[in-house]
Coordinates of C-alpha atoms in Angstrom, one line a residue:
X1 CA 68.2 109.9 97.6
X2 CA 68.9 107.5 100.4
X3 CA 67.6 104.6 98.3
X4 CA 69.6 105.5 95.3
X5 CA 73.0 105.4 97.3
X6 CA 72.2 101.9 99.1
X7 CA 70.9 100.7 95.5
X8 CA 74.2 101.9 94.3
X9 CA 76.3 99.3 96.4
X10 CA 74.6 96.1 95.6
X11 CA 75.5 96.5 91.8
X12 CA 78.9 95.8 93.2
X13 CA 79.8 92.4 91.8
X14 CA 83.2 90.5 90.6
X15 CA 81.9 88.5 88.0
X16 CA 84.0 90.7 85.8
X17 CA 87.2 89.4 87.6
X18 CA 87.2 86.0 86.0
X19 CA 85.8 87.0 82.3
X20 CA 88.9 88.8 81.7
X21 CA 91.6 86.3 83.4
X22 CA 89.6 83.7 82.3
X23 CA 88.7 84.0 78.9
X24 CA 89.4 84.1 75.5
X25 CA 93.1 85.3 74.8
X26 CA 93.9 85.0 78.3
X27 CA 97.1 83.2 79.2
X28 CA 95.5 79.1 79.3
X29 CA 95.3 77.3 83.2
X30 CA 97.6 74.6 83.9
X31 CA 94.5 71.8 83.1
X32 CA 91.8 71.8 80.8
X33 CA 89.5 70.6 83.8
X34 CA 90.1 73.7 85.7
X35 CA 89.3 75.6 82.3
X36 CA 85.7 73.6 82.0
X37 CA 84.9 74.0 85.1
X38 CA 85.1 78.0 84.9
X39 CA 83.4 78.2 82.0
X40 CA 80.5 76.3 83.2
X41 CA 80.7 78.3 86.7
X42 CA 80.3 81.3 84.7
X43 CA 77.0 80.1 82.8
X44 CA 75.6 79.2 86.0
X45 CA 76.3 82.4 87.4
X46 CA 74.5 84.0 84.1
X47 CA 71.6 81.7 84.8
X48 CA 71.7 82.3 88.6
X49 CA 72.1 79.0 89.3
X50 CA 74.2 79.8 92.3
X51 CA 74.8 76.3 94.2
X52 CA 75.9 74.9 90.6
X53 CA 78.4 77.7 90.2
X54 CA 79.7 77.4 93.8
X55 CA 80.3 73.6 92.6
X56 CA 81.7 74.2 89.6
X57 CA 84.2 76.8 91.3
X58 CA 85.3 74.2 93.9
X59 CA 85.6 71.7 90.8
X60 CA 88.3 74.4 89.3
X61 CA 89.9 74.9 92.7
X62 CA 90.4 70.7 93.0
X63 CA 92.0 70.8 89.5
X64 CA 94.2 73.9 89.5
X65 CA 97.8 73.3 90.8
X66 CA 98.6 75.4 93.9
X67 CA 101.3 77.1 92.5
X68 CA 98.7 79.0 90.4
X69 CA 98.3 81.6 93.3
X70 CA 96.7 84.7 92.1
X71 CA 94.2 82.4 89.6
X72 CA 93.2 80.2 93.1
X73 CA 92.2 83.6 95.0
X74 CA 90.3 84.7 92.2
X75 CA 88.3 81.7 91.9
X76 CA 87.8 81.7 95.8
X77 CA 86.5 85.2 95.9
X78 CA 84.3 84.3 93.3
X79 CA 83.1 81.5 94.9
X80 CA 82.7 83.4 98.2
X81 CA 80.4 86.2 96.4
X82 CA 78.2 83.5 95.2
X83 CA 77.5 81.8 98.5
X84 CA 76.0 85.3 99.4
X85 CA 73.5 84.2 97.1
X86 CA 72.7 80.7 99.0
X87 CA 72.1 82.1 102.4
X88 CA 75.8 81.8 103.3
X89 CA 76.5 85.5 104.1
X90 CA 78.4 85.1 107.1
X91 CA 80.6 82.4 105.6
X92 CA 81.4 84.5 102.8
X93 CA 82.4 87.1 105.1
X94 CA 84.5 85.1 106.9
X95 CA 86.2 84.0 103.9
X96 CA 87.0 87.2 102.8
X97 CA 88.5 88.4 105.4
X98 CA 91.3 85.3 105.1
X99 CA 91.9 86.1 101.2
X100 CA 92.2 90.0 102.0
X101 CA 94.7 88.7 104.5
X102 CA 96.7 86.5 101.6
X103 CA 95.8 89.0 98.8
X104 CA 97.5 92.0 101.0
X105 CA 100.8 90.0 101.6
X106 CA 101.0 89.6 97.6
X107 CA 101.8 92.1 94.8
X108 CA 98.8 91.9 93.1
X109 CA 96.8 95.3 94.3
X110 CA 94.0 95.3 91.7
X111 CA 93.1 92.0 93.3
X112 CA 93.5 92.7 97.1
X113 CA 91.5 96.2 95.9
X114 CA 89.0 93.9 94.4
X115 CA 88.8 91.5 97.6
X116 CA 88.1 94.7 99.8
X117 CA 85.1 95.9 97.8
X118 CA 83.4 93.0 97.7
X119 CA 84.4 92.7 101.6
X120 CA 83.0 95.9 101.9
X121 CA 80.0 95.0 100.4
X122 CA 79.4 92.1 102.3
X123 CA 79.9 93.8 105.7
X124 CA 77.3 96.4 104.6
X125 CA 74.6 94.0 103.6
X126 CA 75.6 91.8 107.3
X127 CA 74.9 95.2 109.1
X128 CA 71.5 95.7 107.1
X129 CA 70.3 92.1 108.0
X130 CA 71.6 91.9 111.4
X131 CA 69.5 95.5 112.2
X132 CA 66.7 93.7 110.5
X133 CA 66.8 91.3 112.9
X134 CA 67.0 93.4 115.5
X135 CA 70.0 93.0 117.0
X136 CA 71.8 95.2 119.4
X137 CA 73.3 98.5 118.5
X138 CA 76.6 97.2 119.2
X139 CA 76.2 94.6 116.8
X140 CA 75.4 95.5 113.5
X141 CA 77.5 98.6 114.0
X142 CA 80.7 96.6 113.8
X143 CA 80.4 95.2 110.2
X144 CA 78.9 98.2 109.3
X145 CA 82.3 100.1 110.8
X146 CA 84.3 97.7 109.1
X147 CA 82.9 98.7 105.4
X148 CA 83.1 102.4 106.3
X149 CA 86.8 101.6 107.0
X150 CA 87.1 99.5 104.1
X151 CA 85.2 101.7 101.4
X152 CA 87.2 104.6 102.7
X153 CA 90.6 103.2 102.5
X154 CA 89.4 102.4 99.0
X155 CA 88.1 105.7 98.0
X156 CA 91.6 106.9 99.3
X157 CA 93.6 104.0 97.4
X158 CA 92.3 105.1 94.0
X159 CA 91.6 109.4 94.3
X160 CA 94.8 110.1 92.6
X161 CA 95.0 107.0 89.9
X162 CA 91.6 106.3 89.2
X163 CA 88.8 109.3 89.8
X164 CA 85.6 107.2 88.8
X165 CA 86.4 104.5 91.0
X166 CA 87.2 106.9 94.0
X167 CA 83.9 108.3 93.1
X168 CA 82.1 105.1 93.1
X169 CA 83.6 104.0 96.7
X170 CA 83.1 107.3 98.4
X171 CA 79.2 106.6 96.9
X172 CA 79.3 103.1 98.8
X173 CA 80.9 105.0 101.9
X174 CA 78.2 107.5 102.0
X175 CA 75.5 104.8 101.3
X176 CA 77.1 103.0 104.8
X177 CA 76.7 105.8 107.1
X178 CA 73.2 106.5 106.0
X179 CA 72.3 102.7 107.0
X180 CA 74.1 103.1 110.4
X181 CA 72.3 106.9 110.7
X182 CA 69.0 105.5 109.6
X183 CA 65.6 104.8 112.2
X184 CA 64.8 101.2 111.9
X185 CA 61.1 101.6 110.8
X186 CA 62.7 103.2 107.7
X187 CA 65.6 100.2 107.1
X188 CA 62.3 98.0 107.4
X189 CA 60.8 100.3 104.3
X190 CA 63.8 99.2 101.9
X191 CA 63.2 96.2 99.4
X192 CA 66.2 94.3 100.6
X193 CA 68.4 93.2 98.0
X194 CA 68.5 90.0 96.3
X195 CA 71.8 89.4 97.3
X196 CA 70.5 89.0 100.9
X197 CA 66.9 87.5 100.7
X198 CA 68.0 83.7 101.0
X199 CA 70.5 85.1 104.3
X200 CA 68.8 84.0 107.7
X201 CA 69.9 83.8 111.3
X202 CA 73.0 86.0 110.2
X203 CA 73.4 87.3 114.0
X204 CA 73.3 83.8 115.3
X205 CA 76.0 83.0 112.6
X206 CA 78.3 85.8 113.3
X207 CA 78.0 85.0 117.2
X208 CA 79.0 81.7 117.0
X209 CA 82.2 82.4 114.6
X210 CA 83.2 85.0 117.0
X211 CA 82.6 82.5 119.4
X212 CA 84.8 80.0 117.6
X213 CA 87.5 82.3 117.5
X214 CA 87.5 83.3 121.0
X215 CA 89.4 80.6 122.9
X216 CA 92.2 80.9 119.9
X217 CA 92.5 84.7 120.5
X218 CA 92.5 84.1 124.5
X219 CA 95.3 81.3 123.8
X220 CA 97.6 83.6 122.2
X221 CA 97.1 86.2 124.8
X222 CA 97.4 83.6 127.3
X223 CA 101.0 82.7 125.6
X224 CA 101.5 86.1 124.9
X225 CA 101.7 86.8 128.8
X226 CA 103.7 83.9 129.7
X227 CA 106.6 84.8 127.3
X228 CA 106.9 87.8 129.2
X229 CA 107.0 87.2 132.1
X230 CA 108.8 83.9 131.9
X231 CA 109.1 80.7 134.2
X232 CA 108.0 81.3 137.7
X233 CA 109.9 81.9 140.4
X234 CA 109.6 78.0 143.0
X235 CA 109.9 79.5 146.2
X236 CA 113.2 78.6 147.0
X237 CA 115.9 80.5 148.2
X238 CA 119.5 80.5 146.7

């Protein structure tokens, strides 16, 4: 049972996404470039040719004007969920946390829906591999508490409009707090999904962008105190 709800979550996958804005019938993009380019990113995905898709996708992205919003952030989710498949898990991640942060400011909500699931997903498979390489407790809990959030909110998002899909996410959800519940000797025992088996050194990776972030965050707390308590008194008298 536990293997057939982690299972469940790695046939989570977007490629969908850009077969129906993409193709045939579909309102045209602004070149014929951008158009090529998909196309062939989309037969490169069917062959599992992952680095030529990822270039082909940034080949679409160069061509397509930046007034073509929502068509951009599909493309870059896309891309993102294929560098999972390079060894570039933690980069993805990273990436989709900025789009969910664009995508949620838009109007589009099948889109920022489709963001958080596959942010979701890649949170779940960063806890898997960071408790496969044995890193603190406090570690891989925190992605893995991030897709619990995320999967949730979804499950919530869609009970009322769309029961399969609530079903599906509460799935994922359930699938998430049995990896978090689980011993290590038996997340050793699961065949690790092919999404993840190129990923390496993902603790190392998610250190050092937390790391990269830090002095940024300190900065604005930094400022944050300044403003309120404004210029400092110089000592003198009146």
């Amino acid at each position: 049972m536990k293997k057939n709800l982690l299972i469940f979550l790695w046939a989570l996958a977007p490629v969908a996404l850009l077969a129906y804005h993409f193709g045939p019938g579909q309102a045209g993009l602004a070149r014929e470039e951008a158009r090529a380019s998909i196309r062939a990113a989309l037969n490169f995905e069917a062959g599992q040719q992952w680095q030529q898709a990822i270039d082909a996708y940034n080949d679409a992205l160069a061509a397509l004007p930046e007034t073509e919003t929502a068509k951009r952030q599909q493309l870059q989710l896309a891309r993102a969920n294929a560098r999972i498949y390079v060894g570039e898990l933690p980069e993805a991640m990273l990436s989709m946390e900025h789009l969910l942060d664009e995508t949620a400011k838009g109007s589009d909500s099948e889109l920022e829906s489709k963001v958080r699931s596959s942010l979701a997903s890649a949170q779940y498979y960063t806890g898997w591999l960071m408790r496969l390489e044995l890193a603190e407790k406090e570690e891989w809990k925190e992605p893995l508490e991030k897709a619990r959030q995320n999967f949730r909110l979804l499950a919530e998002q869609t009970d009322k409009t769309d029961a399969k899909a609530s079903e599906d996410h509460q799935k994922n959800l359930e699938a998430v707090v049995r990896l978090a519940r689980m011993d290590l000797s038996e997340v050793q025992a699961l065949p690790l999904p092919k999404k993840c088996q190129g990923n390496k050194n993902v603790c190392s990776k998610c250190r050092g962008q937390k790391k990269s972030n830090k002095p940024k965050d300190m900065k604005k707390k930094e400022d944050a105190r300044g403003a309120s308590v404004g210029k400092r008194p110089d000592g003198k008298g009146s």
